[in-house]
mmCIF file of C-alpha atoms and ligand atoms in Angstrom:
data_model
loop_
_atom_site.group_PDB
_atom_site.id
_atom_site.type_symbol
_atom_site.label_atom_id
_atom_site.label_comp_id
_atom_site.label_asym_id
_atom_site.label_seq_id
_atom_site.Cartn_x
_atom_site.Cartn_y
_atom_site.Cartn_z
ATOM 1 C CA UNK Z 1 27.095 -27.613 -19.341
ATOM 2 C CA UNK Z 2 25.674 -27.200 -15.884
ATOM 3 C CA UNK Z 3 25.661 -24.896 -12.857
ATOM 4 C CA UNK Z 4 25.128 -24.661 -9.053
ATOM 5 C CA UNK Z 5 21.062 -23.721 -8.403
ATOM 6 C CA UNK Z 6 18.760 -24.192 -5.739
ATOM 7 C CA UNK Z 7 16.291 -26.317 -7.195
ATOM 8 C CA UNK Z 8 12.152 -26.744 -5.931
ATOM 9 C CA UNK Z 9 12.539 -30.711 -6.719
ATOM 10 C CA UNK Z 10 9.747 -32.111 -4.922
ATOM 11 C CA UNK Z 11 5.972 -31.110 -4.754
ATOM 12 C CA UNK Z 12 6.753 -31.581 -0.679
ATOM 13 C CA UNK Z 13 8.118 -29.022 2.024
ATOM 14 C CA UNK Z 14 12.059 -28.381 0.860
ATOM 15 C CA UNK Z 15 14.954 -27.243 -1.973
ATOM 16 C CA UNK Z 16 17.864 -28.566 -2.851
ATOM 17 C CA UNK Z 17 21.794 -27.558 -3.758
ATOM 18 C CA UNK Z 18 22.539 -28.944 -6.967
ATOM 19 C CA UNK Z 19 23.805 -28.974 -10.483
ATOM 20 C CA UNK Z 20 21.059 -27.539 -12.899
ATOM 21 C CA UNK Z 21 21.404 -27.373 -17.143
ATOM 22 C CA UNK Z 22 22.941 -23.998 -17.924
ATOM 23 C CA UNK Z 23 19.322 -21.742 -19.037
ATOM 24 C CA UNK Z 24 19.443 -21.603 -22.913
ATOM 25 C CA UNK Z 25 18.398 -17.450 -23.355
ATOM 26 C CA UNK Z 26 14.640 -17.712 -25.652
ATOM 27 C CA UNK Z 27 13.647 -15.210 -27.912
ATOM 28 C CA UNK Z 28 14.132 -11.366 -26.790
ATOM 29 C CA UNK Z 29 15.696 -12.752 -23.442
ATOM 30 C CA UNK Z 30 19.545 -11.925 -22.253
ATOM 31 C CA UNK Z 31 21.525 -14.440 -20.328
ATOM 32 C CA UNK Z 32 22.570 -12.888 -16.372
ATOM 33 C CA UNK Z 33 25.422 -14.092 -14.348
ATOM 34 C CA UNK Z 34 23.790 -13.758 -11.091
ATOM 35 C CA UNK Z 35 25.796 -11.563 -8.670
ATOM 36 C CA UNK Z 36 23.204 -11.903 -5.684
ATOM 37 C CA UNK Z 37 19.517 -13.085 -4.840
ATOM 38 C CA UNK Z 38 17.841 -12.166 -2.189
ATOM 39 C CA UNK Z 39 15.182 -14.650 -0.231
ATOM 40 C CA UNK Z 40 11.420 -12.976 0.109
ATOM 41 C CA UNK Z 41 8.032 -14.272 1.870
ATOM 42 C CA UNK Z 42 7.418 -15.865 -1.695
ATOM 43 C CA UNK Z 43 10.418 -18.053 -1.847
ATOM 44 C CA UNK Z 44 9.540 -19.058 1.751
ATOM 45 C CA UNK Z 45 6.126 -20.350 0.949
ATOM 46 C CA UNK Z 46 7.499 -21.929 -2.197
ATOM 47 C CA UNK Z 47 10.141 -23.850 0.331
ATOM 48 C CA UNK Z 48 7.087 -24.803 2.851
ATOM 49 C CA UNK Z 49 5.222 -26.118 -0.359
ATOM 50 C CA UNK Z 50 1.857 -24.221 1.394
ATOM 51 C CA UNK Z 51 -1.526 -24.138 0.042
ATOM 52 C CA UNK Z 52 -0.539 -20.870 -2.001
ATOM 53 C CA UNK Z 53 2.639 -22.659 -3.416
ATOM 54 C CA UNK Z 54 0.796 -26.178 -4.328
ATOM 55 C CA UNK Z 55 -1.805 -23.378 -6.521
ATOM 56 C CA UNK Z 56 0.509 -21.466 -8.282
ATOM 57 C CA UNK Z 57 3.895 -23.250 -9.163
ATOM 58 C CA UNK Z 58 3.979 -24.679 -12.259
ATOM 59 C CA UNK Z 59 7.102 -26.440 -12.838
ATOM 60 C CA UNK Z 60 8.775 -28.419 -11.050
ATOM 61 C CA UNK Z 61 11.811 -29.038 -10.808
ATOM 62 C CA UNK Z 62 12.527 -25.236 -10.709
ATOM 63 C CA UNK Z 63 15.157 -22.684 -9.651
ATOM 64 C CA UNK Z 64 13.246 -20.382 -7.192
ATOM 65 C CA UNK Z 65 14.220 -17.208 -6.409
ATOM 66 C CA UNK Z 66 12.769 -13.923 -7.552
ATOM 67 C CA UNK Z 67 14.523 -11.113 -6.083
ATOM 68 C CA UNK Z 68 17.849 -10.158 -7.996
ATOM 69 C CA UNK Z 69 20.794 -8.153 -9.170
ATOM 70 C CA UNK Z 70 22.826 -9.675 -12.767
ATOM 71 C CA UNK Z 71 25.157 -8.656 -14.903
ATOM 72 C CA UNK Z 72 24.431 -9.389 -18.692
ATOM 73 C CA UNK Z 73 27.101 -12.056 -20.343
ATOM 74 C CA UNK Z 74 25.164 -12.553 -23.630
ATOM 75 C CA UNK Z 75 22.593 -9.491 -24.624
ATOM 76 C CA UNK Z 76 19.724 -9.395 -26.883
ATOM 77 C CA UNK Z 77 20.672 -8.899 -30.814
ATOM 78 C CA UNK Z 78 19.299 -5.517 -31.471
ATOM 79 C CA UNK Z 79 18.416 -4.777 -27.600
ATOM 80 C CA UNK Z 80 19.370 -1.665 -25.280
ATOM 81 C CA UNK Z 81 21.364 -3.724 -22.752
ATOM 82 C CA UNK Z 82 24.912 -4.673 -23.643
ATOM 83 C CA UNK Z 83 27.317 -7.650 -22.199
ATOM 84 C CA UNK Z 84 28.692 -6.159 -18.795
ATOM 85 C CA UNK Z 85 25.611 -4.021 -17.965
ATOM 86 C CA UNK Z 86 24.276 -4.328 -14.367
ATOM 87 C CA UNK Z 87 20.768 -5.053 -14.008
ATOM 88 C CA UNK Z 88 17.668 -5.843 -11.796
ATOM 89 C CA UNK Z 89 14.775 -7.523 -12.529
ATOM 90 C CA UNK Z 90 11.579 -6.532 -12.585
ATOM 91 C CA UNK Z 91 9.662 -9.770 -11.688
ATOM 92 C CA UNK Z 92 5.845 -9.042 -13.200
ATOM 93 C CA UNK Z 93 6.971 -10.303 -16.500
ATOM 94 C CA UNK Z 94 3.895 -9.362 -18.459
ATOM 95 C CA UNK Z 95 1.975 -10.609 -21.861
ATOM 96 C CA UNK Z 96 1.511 -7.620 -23.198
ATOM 97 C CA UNK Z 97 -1.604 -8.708 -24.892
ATOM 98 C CA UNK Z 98 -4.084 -8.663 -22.375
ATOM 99 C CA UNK Z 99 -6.592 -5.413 -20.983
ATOM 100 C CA UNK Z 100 -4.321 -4.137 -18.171
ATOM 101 C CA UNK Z 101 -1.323 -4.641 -20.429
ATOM 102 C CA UNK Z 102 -2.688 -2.525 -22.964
ATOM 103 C CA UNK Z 103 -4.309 -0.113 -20.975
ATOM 104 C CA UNK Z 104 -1.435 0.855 -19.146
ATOM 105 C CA UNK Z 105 -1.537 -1.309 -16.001
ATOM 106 C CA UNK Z 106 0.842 -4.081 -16.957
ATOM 107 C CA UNK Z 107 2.524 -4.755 -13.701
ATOM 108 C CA UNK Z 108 -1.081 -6.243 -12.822
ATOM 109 C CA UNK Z 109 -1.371 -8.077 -15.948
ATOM 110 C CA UNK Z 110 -3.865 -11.024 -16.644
ATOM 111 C CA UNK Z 111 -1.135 -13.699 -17.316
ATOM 112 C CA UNK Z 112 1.710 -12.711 -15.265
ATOM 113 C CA UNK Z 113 4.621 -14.861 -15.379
ATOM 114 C CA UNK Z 114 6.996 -14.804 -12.020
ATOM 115 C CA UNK Z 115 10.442 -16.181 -12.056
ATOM 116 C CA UNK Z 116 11.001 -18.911 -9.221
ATOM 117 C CA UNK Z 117 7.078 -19.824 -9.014
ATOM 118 C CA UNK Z 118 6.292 -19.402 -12.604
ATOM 119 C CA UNK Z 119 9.589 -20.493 -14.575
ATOM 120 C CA UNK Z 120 12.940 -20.777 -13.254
ATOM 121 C CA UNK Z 121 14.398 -18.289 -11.045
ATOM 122 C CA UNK Z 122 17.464 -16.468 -9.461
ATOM 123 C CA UNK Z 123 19.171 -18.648 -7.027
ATOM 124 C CA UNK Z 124 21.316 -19.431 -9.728
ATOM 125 C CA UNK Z 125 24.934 -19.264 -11.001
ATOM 126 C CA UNK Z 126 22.966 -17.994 -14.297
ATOM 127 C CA UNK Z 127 19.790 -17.190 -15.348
ATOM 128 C CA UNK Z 128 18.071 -16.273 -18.446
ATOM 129 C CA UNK Z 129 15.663 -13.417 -18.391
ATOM 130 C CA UNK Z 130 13.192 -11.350 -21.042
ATOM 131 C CA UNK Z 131 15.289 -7.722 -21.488
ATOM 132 C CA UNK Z 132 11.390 -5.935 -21.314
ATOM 133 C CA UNK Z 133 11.415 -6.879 -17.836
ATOM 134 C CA UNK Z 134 15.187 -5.877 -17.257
ATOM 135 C CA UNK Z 135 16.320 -2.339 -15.462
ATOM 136 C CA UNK Z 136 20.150 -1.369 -15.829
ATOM 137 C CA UNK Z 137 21.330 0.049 -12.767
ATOM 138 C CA UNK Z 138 23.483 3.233 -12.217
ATOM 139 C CA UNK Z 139 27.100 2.659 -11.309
ATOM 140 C CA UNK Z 140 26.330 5.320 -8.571
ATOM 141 C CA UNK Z 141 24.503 2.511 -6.653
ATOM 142 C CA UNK Z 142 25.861 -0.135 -4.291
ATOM 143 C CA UNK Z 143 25.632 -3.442 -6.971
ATOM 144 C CA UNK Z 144 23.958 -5.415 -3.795
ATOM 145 C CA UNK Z 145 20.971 -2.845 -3.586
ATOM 146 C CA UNK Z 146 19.924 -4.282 -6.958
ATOM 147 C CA UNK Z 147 18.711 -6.956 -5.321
ATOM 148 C CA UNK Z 148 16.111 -5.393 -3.198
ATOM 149 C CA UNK Z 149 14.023 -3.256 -5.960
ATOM 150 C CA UNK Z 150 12.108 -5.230 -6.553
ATOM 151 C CA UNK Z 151 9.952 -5.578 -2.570
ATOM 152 C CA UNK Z 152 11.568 -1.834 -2.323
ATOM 153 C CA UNK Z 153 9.528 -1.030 -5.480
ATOM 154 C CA UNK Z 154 6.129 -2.304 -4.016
ATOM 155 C CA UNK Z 155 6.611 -0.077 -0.933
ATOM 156 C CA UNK Z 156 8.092 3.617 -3.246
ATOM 157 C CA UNK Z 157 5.056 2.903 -5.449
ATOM 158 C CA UNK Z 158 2.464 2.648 -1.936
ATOM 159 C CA UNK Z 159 4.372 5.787 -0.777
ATOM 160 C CA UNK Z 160 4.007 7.554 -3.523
ATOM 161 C CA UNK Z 161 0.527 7.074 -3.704
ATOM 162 C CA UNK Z 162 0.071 8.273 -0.431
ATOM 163 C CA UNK Z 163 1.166 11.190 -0.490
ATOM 164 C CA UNK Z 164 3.202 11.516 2.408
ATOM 165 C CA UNK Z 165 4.953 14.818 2.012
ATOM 166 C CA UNK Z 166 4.664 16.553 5.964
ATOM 167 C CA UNK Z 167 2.150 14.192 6.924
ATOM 168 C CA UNK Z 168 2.014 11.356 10.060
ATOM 169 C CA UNK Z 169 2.328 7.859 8.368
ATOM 170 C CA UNK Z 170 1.585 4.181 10.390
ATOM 171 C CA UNK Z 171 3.522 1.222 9.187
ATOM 172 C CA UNK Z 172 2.836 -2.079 10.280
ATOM 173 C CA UNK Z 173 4.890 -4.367 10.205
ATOM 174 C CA UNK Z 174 8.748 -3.860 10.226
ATOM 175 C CA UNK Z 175 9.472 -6.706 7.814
ATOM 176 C CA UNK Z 176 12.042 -5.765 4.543
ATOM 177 C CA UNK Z 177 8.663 -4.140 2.912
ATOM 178 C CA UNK Z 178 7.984 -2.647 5.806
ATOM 179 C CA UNK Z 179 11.368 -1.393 6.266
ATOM 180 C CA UNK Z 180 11.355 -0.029 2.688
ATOM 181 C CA UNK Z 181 8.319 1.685 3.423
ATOM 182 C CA UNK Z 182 9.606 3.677 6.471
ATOM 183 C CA UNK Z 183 12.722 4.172 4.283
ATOM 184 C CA UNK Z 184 10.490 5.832 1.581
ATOM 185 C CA UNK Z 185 7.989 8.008 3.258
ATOM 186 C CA UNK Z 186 10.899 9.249 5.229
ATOM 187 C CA UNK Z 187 12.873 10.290 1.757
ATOM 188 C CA UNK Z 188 9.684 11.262 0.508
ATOM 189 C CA UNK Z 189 9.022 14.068 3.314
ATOM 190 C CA UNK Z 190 6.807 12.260 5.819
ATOM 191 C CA UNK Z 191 6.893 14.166 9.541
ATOM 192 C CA UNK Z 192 6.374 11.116 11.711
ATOM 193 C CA UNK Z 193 6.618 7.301 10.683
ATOM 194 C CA UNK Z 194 5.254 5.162 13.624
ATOM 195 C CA UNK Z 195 6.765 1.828 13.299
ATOM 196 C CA UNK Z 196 5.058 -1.098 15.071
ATOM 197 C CA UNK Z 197 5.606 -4.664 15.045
ATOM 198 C CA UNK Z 198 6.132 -7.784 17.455
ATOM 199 C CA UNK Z 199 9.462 -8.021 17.278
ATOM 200 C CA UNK Z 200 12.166 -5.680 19.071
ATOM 201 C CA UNK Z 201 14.774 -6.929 16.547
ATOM 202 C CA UNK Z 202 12.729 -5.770 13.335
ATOM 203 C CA UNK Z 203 11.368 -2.173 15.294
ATOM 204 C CA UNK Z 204 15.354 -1.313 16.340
ATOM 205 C CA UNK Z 205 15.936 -1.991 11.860
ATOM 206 C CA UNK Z 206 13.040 0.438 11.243
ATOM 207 C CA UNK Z 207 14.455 3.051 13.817
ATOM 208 C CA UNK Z 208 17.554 2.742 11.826
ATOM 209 C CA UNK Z 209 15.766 2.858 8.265
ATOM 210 C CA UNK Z 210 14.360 6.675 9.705
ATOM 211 C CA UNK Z 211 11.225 5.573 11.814
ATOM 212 C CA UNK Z 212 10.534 8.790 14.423
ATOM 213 C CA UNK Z 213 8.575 6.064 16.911
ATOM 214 C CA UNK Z 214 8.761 2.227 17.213
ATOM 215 C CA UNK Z 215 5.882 0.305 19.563
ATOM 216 C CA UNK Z 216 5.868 -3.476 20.076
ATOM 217 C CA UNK Z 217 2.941 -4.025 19.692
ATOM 218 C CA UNK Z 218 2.795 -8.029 21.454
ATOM 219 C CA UNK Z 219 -0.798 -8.276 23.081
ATOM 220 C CA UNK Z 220 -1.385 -4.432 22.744
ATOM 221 C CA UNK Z 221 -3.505 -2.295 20.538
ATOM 222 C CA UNK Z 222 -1.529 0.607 19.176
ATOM 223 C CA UNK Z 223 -4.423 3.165 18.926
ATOM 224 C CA UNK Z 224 -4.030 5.058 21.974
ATOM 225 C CA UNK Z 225 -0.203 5.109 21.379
ATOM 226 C CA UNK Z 226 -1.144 6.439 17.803
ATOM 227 C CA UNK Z 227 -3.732 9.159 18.901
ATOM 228 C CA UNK Z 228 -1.325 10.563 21.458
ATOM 229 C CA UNK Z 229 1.618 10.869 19.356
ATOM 230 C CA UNK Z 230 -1.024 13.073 16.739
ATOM 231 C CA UNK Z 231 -2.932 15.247 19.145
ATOM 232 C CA UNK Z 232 -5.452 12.848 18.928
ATOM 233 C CA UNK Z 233 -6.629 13.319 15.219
ATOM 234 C CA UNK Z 234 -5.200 9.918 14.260
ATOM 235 C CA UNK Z 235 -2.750 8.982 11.232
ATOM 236 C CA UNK Z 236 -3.022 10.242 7.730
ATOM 237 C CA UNK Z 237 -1.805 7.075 5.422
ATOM 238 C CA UNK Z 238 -1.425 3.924 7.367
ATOM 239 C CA UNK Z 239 0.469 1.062 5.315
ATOM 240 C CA UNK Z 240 0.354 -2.618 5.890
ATOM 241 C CA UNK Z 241 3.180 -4.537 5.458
ATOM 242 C CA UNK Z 242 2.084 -7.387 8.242
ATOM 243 C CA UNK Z 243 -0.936 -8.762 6.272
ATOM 244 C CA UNK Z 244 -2.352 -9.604 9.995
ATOM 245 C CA UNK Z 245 -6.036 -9.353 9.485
ATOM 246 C CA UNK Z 246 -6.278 -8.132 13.338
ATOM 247 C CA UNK Z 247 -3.896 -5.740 12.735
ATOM 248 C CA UNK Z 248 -5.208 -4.254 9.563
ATOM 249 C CA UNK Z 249 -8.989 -4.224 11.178
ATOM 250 C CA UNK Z 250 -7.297 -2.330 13.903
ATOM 251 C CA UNK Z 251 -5.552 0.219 12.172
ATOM 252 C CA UNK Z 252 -8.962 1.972 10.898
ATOM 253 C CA UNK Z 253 -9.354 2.886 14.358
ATOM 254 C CA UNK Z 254 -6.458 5.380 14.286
ATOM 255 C CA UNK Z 255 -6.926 6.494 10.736
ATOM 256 C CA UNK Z 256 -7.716 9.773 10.910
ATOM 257 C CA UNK Z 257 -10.666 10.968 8.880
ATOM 258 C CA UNK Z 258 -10.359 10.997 5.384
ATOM 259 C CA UNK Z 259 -7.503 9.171 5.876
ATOM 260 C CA UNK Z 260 -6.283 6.591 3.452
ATOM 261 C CA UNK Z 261 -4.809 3.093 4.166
ATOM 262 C CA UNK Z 262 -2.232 1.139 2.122
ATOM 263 C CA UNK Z 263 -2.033 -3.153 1.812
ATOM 264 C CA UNK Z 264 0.582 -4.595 0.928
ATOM 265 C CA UNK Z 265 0.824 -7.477 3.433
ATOM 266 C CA UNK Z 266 -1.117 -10.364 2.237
ATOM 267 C CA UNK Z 267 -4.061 -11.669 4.999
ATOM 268 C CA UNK Z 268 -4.427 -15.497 4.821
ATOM 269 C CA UNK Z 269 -8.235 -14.934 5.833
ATOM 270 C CA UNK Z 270 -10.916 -12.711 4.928
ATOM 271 C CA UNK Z 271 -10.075 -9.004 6.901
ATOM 272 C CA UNK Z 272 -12.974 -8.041 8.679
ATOM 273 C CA UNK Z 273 -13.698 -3.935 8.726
ATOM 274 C CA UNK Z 274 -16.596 -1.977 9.527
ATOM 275 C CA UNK Z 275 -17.134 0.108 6.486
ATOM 276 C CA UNK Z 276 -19.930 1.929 7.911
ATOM 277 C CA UNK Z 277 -17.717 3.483 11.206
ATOM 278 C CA UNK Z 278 -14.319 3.069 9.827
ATOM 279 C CA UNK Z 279 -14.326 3.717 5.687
ATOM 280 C CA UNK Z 280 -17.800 5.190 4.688
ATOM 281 C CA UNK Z 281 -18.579 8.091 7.942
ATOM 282 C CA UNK Z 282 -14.817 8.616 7.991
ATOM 283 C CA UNK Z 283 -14.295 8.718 3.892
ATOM 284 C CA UNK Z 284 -11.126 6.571 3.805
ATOM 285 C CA UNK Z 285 -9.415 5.526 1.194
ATOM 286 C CA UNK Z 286 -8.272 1.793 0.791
ATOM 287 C CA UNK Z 287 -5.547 0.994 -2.066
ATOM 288 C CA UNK Z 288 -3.867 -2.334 -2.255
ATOM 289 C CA UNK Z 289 -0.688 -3.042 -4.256
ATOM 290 C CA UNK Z 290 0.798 -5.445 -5.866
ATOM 291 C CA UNK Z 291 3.766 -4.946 -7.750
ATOM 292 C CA UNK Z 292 5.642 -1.976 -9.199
ATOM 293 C CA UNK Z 293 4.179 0.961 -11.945
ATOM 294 C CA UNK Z 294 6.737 -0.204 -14.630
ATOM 295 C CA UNK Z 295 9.225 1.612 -15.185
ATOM 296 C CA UNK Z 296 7.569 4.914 -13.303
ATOM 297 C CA UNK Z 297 8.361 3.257 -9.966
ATOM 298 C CA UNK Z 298 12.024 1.728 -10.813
ATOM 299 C CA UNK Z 299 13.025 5.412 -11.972
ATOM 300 C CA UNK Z 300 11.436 6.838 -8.995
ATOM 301 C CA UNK Z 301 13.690 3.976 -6.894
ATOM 302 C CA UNK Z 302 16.793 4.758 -9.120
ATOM 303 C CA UNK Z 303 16.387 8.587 -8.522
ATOM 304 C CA UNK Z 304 16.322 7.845 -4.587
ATOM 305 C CA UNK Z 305 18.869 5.690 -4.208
ATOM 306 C CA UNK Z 306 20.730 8.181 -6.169
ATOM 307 C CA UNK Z 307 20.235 10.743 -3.776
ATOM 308 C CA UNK Z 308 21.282 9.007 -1.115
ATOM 309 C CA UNK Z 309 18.378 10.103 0.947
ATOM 310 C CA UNK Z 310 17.788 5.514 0.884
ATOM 311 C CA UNK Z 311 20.302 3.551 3.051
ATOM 312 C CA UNK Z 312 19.398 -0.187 2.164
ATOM 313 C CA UNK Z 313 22.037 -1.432 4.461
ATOM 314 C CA UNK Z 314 19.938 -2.383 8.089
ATOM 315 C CA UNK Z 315 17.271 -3.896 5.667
ATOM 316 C CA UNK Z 316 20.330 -6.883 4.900
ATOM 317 C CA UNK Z 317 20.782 -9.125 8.086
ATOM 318 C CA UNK Z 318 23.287 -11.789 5.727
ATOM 319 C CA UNK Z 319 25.261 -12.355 2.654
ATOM 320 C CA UNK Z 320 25.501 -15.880 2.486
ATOM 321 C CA UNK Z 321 26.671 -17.876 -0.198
ATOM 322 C CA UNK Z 322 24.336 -19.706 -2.382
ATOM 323 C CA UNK Z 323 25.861 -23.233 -1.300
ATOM 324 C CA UNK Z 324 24.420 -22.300 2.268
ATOM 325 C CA UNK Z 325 20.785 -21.701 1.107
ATOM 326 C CA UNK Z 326 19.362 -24.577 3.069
ATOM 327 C CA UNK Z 327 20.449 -22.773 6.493
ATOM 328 C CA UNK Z 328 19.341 -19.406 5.452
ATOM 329 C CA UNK Z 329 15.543 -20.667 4.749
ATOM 330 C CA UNK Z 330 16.235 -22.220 8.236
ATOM 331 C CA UNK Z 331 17.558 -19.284 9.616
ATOM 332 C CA UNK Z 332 14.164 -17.031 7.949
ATOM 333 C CA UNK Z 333 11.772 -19.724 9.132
ATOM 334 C CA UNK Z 334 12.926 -20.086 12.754
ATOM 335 C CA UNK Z 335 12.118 -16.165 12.992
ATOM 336 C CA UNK Z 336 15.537 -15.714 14.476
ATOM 337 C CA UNK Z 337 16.939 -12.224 14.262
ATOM 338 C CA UNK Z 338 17.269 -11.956 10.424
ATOM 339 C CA UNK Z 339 15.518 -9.483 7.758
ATOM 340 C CA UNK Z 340 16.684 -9.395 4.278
ATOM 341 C CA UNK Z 341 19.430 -12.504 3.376
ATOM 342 C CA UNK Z 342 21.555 -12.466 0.174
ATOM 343 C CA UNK Z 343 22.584 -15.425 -1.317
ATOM 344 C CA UNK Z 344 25.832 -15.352 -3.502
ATOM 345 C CA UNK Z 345 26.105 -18.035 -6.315
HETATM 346 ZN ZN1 LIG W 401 9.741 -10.681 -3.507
HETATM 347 ZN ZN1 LIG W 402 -0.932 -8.887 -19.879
#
């Protein structure tokens, strides 16, 4: 019994199309047909094999793929998901045994397990998942936007932090988490959502996700551009979805005082900041994220989407089918004009 997959086979720079062993569902885990998976930054350094990859993968061969929408073909005995229910995945599978699990912080738990760096993953015809980390989805939403709650979850639970509600945001970065991010401070009442990033393709998505201003920021510092548009008092929340050290060290220079900034974006090096001029005399805030409150966020997500006050649709570039994998990777890592791909098994 065997399926189509796009399989990590080789502790070198590449995946392969190819026929995988159907996944055999363990204990308290439900087995998904796959309807779509959707490529992120993590599948792409998993593909490159980088230094981060060659860390943290522990099996190979493996499926990769993280970011998903199922439907359930065989549930849990005893479990609250039945055959035919649509679901996403939240993909901070937790222990449940360690401090943060038990203390109410298990999206940041000691021993998380990730599908498609961890275990096998979504770019799958079928994949077998634990039901704890499984959401069921509304009819009410499009079945495709299940795939992107998961890096739309990391940017509703950095908006909601913020507080955002009539205030003058700064994203950087108009990547899909960026994107999400404009899309969420906008439904969540923000007044003006600066966009910036390098590319003209990515700043014309985030006008279209709600953004009020987009600057291209290529070989320019956006601080002036930032003061003017708020009568020179300088942004309230910035949020960085870049994880450009330059660009983050920048941004404290238009956060306003007692401002707070928002990481997401993941720096390769060491960020330099001043913390006397730009955190301690002007009593910032800095938060970083990783991952989604569970479930707080996902019903926070589900109640948006609901509302229709989030349009996912300019955050997906492609639907490809799975078979074509090997071009979209190509198509994400030659920066061409593409955001958020699909991949259909
Ligand atoms: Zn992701
Ligand atoms: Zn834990």
């Amino acid at each position: 019994m065997t399926m189509n997959a796009y399989v990590k086979t080789e502790r070198t720079e590449g995946a392969s199309y190819k026929k995988a062993p159907l996944p055999k569902p363990g204990e308290g885990e439900a087995l998904l047909k796959v309807i779509s998976a959707a490529i992120c930054g993590t599948d792409l350094h998993v593909y490159q094999w980088n230094e981060w990859a060659r860390k943290n993968v522990r099996q190979i061969p493996m499926i990769m793929g993280h970011e998903f929408v199922g439907t359930v073909v065989e549930a849990v005995k005893g479990g609250f998901l039945k055959a035919g229910d649509v679901v996403s995945g939240e993909t901070h599978i937790a222990c449940g045994r360690c401090y943060q699990c038990r203390n109410g912080t298990r999206h940041i738990c000691a021993n998380l397990a990730l599908p498609g760096v961890h275990r096998d993953g979504a770019f799958a015809e079928f994949m077998a998942y634990p039901e704890a980390s499984l959401v069921k989805l509304p009819e009410s939403i499009p079945v495709e936007y299940g795939a992107l709650m998961e890096p739309f979850g990391v940017a509703v639970s950095a908006v909601e932090n913020a507080d955002v509600a009539g205030g003058n945001v700064v994203v950087i970065g108009s990547g899909p988490i960026g994107l999400g991010i404009v899309c969420a401070a906008r439904a969540m009442g923000a007044s003006r959502v600066i966009a910036l990033d390098v590319l003209d393709y990515r700043l014309s998505l985030a006008a279209k996700c709600g953004a009020t201003r987009t600057l291209n920021v290529s070989g320019i510092s956006p601080a002036d551009f930032v003061l003017s548009e708020t009568q020179g008092v300088g942004a309230d929340a910035i949020f960085d979805a870049s994880g450009s050290s330059a660009a983050i060290s920048g941004a404290f220079k238009y956060l306003r005082k007692g401002g707070s900034a928002h990481l997401v974006g993941l720096p390769s090096n060491p960020t330099p900041i001043d913390l006397a001029s730009d955190v301690i005399f002007k009593e910032a805030t800095i938060y970083g994220y990783h991952g989604r409150k569970m479930f707080r966020t996902w019903t926070r997500m589900i109640n948006l989407l609901e509302s229709g006050k989030v349009n996912f649709d300019p955050i997906i570039s492609h639907r490809m089918p799975l078979a074509q994998s090997e071009k979209a990777f190509e198509l994400l890592l030659k920066g061409e004009d593409a955001s958020k791909i699909l991949l259909t098994p």
